[in-house]
Coordinates of C-alpha atoms and ligand atoms in Angstrom, one line a residue:
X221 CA 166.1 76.9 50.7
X222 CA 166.0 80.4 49.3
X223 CA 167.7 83.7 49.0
X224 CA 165.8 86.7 48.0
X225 CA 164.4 89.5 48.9
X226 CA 161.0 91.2 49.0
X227 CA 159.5 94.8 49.4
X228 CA 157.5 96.2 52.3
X229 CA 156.1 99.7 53.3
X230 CA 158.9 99.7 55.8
X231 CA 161.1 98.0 58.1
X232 CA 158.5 98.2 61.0
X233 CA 155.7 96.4 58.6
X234 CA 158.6 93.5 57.4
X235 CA 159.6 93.1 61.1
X236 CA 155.8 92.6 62.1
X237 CA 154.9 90.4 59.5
X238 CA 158.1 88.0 60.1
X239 CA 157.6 88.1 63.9
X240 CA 154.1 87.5 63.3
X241 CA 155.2 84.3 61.2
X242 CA 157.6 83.0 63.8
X243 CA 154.5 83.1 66.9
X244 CA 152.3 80.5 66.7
X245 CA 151.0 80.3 70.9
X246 CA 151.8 82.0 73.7
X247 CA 155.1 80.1 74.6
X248 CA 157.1 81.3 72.1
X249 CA 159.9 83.7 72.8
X250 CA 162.0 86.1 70.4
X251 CA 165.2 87.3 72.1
X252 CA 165.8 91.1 71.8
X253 CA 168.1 93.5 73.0
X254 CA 168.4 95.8 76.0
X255 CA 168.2 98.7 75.0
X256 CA 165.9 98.0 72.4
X257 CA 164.2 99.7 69.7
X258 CA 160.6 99.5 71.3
X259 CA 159.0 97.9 67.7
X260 CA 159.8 94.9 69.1
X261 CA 158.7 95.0 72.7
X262 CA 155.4 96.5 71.1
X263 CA 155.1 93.7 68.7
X264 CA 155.9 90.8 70.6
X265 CA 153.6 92.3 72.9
X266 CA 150.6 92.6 70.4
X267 CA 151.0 88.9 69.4
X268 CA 151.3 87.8 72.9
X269 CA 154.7 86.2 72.8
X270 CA 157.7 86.5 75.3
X271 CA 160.5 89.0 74.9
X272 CA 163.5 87.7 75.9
X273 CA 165.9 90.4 76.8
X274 CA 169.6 90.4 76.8
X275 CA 171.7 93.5 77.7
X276 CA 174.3 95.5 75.1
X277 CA 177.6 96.0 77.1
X278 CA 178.0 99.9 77.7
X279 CA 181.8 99.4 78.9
X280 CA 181.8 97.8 75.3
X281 CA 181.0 99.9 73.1
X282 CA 177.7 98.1 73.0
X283 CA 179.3 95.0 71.6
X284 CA 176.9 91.8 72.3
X285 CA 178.2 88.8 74.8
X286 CA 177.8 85.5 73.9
X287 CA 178.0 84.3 77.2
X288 CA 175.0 86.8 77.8
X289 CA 172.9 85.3 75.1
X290 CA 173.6 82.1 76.6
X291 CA 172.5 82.8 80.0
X292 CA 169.4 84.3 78.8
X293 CA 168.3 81.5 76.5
X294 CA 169.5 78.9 78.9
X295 CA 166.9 80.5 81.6
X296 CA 164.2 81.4 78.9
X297 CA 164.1 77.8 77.9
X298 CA 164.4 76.7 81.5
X299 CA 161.4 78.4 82.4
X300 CA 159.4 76.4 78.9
X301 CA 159.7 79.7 76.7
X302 CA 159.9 78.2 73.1
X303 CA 162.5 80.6 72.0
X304 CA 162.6 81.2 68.2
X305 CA 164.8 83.9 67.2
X306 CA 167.2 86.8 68.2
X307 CA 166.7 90.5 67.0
X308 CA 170.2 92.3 66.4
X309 CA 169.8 95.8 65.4
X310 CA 173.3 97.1 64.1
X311 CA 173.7 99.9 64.3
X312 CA 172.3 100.2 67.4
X313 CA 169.2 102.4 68.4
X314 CA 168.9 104.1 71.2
X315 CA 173.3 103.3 71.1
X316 CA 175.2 103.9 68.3
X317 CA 177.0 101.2 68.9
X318 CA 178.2 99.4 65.7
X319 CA 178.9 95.6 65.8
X320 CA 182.9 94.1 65.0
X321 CA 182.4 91.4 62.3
X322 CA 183.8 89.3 64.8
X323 CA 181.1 90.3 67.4
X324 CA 179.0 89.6 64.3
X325 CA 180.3 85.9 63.1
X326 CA 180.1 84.7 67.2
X327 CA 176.4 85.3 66.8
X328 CA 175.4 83.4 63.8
X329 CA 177.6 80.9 65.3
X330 CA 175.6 81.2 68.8
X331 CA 172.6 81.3 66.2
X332 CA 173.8 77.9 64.8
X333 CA 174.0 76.3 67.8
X334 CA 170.8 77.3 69.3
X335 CA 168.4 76.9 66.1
X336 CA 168.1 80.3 66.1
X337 CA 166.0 83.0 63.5
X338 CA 168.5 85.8 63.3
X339 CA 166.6 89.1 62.6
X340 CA 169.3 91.8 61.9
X341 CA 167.4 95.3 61.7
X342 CA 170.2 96.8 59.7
X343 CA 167.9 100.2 58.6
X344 CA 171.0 102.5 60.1
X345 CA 173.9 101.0 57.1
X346 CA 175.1 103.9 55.7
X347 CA 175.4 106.0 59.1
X348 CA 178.9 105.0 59.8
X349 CA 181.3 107.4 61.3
X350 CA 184.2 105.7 62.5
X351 CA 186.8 104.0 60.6
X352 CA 187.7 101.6 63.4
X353 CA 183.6 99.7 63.1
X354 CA 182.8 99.5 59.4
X355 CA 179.5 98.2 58.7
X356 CA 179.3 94.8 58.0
X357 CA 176.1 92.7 56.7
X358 CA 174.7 89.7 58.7
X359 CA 174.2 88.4 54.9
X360 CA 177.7 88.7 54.3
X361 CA 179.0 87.2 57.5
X362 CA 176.8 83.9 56.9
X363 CA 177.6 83.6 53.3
X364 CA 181.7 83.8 54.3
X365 CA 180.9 81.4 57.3
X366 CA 178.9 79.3 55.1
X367 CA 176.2 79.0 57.3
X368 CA 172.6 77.9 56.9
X369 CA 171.2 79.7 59.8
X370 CA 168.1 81.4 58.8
X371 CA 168.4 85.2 58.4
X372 CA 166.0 87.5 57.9
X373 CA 167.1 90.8 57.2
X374 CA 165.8 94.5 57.3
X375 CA 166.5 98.0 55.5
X376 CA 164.5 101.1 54.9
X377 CA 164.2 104.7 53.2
X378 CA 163.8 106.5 56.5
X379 CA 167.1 106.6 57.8
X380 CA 170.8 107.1 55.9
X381 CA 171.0 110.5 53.9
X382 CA 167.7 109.9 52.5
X383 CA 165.7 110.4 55.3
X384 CA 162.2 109.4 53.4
X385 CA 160.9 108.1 56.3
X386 CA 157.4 109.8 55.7
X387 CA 157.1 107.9 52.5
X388 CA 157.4 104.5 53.9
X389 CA 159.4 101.8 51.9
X390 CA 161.4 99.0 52.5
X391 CA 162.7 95.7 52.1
X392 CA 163.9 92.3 53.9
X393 CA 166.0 90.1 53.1
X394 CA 165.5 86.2 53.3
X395 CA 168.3 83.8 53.4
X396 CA 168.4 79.9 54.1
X397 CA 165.0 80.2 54.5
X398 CA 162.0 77.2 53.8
X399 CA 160.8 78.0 50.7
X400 CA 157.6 76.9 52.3
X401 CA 157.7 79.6 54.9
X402 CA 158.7 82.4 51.8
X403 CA 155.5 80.7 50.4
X404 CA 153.2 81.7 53.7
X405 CA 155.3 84.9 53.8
X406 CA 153.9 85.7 50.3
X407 CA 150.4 84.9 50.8
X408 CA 150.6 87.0 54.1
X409 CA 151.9 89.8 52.0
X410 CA 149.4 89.7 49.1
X411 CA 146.5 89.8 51.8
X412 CA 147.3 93.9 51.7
X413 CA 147.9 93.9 47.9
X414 CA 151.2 95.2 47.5
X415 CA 153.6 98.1 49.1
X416 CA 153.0 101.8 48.3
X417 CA 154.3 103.1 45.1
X418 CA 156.0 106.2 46.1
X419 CA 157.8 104.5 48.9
X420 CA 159.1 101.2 46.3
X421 CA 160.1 104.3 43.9
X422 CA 162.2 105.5 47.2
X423 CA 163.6 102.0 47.7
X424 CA 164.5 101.6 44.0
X425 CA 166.4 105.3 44.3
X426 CA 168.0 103.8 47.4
X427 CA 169.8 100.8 46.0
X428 CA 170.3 102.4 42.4
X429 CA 171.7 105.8 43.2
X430 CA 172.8 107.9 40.5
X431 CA 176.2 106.8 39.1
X432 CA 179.2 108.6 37.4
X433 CA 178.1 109.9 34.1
X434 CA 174.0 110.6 35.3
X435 CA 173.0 113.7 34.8
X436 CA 171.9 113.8 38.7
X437 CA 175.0 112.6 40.0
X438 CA 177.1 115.5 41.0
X439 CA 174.2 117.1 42.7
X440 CA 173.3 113.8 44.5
X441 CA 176.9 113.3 45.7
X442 CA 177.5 116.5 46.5
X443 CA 174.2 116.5 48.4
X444 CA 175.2 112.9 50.3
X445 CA 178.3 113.9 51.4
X446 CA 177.4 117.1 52.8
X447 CA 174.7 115.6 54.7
X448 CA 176.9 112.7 56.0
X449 CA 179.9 115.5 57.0
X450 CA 177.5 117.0 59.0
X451 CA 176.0 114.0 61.0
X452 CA 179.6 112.6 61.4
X453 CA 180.8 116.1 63.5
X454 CA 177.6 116.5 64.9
X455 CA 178.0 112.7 66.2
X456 CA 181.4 113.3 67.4
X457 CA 180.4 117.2 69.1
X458 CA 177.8 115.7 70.8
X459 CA 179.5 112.9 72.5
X460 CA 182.5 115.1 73.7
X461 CA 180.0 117.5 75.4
X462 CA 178.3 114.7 77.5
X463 CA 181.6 113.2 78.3
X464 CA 182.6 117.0 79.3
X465 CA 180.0 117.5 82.3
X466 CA 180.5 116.0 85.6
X467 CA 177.9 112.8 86.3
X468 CA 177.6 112.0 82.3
X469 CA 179.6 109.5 80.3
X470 CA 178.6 108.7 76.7
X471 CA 180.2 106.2 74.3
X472 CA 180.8 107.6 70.9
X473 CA 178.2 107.3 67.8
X474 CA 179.8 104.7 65.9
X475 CA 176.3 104.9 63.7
X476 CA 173.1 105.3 64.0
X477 CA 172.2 108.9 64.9
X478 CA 171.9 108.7 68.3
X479 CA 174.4 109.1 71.3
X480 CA 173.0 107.5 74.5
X481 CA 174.5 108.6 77.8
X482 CA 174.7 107.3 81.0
X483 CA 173.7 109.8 84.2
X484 CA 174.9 109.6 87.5
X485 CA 171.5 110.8 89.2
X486 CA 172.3 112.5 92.6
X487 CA 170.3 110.5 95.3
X488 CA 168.3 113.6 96.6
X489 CA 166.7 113.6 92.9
X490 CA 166.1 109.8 92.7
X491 CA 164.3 110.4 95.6
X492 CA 162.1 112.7 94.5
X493 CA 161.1 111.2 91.5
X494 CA 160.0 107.8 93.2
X495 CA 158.5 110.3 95.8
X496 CA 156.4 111.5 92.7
X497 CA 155.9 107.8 91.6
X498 CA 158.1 108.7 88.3
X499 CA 161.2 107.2 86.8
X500 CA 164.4 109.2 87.5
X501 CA 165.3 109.1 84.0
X502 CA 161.9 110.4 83.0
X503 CA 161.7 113.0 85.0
X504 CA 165.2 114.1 84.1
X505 CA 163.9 114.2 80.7
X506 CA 160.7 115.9 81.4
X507 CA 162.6 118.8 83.3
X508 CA 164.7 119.1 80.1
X509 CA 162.4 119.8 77.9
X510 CA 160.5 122.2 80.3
X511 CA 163.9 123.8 81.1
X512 CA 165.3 124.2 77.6
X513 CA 162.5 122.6 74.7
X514 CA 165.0 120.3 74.2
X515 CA 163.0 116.4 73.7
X516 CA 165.0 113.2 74.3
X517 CA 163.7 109.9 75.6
X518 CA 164.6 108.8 78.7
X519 CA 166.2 104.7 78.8
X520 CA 163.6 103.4 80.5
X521 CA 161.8 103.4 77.4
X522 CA 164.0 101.3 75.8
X523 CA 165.4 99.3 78.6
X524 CA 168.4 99.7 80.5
X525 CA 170.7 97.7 82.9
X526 CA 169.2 97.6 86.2
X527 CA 170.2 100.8 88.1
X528 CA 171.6 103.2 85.5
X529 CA 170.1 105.6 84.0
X530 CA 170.5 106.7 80.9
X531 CA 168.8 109.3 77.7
X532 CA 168.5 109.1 73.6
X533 CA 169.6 112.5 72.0
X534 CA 169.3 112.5 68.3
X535 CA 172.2 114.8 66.6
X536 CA 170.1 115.4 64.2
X537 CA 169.4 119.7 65.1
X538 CA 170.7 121.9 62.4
X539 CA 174.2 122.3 62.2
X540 CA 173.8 126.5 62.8
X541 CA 171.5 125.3 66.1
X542 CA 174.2 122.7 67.5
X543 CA 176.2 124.8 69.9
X544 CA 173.0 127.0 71.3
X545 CA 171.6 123.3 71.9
X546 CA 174.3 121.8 73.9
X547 CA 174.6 125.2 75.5
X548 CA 171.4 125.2 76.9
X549 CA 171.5 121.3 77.4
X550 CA 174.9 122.0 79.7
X551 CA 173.1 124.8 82.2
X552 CA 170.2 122.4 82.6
X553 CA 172.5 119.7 83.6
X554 CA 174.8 121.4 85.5
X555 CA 171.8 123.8 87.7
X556 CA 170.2 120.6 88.5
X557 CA 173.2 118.8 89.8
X558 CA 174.4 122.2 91.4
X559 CA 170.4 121.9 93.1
X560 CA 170.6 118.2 94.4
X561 CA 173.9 118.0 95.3
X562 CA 175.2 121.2 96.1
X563 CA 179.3 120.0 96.5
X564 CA 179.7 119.3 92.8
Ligands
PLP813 C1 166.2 100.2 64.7 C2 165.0 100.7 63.9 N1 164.3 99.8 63.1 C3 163.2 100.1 62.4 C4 162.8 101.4 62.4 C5 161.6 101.8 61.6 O1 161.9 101.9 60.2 P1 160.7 102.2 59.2 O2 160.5 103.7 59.2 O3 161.2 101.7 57.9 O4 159.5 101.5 59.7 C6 163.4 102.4 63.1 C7 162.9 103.8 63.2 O5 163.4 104.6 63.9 C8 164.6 102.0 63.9 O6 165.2 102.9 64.6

């Protein structure tokens, strides 16, 4: 077994290449999230395997269930899916929703049980803004429970304060893993060579910042905590305005930098937008950014429980732009409520 970790262009291109390792026919399944970052759907699509979907608790901060997990593996293996592996992404994209360590040590255990890959996509780390859900490693959760489940997991230059995502680097992590398979992982690896420079130099800056004493290291700190200040009230101002309008409710960004509300669509509008063979959700998106400019993605492109509706918003607009954006995001909202259901 081995511990260890190796470099990639990005978390997308480790993701592929593992989840490419782990399908070997058509049966196999890989057990992913809903909502879900769509890199997995798209993957698991490209190599022909199942996605087996099981749904984030909204009234939960987006905590996972157990018994959920349970349910969908039990009918996933019912049906002859040869399920493999569970993707976790904490913190959560589209939800900001960051997991307990508790939440965290009942799946490795559920991962235990089940014979179970766990792939933690943990690109979003250092976005933390509550004190209350600290991020807490998968790694470190299976080394405390002294665990041999196998682990695979994933962190990147595009996200935290760095933000290099156009240079593409990254890294995964391997533990309790065949040395065999890290042997097959390798060779797959060294079919493309080797990861790009810039982006290695990225990773390299990324887990050896400057430290007290560098000549760089007042400007970098200064520079990090600025940044981080800013996405933390941004996070926080965002939230409260959705949860300020009638027919919106929005759990807060514990991480990540997304907020990802729920809409209470009026009926006259869902309506329409089946009239017009469209998703509500889409539409609502579509006539938000031809009412305002303002682009979000609706939830039906990540998944979403059957019958809500929901949209991603970034907080990531300039600071100076953030009150003229939820300004113009509240008229929107509240002239197309006022238009399909007059009595609010
Ligand atoms: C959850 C998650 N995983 C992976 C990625 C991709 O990261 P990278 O740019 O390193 O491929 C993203 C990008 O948005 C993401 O949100």
């Amino acid at each position: 077994m081995t511990r260890g970790n190796r470099r990639s262009n990005s978390a997308s291109g480790a993701v592929e290449r593992v989840i490419d390792m782990l399908v070997s026919s058509p049966d196999v399944g890989i057990m992913i999230p809903i909502p879900q970052y769509p890199l997995y759907t798209a993957t698991l699509a490209r190599v022909n395997a199942h996605a087996v979907p099981y749904y984030l608790q909204e009234d939960k901060d987006w905590q996972l269930s157990v018994s959920d997990l349970e349910h969908s593996l039990a009918e996933a293996r019912a049906k002859g899916t040869d399920v493999r592996a569970l993707v976790v992404i904490n913190p959560g994209n589209p939800t900001g929703g960051c997991l307990l360590e508790s939440n965290i040590a009942e799946i490795v255990r559920f991962c235990e049980r089940h014979r179970l890959v766990i792939m933690a996509d943990e690109v979003y780390q250092t976005n933390i803004y509550t004190e209350t859900n600290p991020f807490v490693s998968f790694k470190k959760v299976v080394a405390q429970l002294g665990s041999d489940v196998e682990l695979f997991s994933f962190h990147s230059i595009s996200k935290g304060m760095i933000g290099e995502c156009g240079r593409r680097g990254g890294y995964y992590e391997a533990v309790n893993i065949d040395e065999k398979v890290m042997g097959q992982l390798l060779k797959l690896a060294s079919v493309s060579l080797c990861p790009n420079v810039q982006g290695q130099m990225a990773v390299d800056i990324m887990v050896n910042p400057p430290r007290l004493g560098d000549a760089s290291y007042e400007q970098y700190k200064a520079e990090v905590e600025d940044i981080f200040e800013s996405m933390k009230r941004r996070a926080k101002k965002l939230a409260q305005a959705f949860n300020s309008l009638p027919n919106m409710s929005c759990n807060d960004a514990q991480g990540a930098m997304y907020c990802f509300p729920r809409v209470e669509l009026p009926q006259a509008f869902i309506d329409e937008a089946k009239a017009k063979g469209q998703q509500p959700d889409s539409l609502y998106c579509m006539q938000m950014l031809e009412a305002t400019g303002i682009s979000v993605v609706p939830g039906s492109g990540f998944g979403q429980y059957p019958g809500t509706f929901h949209f991603r918003s970034t907080f990531l607009p300039p600071e100076n732009l953030f009150d003229d954006f939820i300004d113009s995001f509240k008229r929107f909202h509240l002239g197309l409520l006022a238009r399909y259901s007059p009595k609010i």
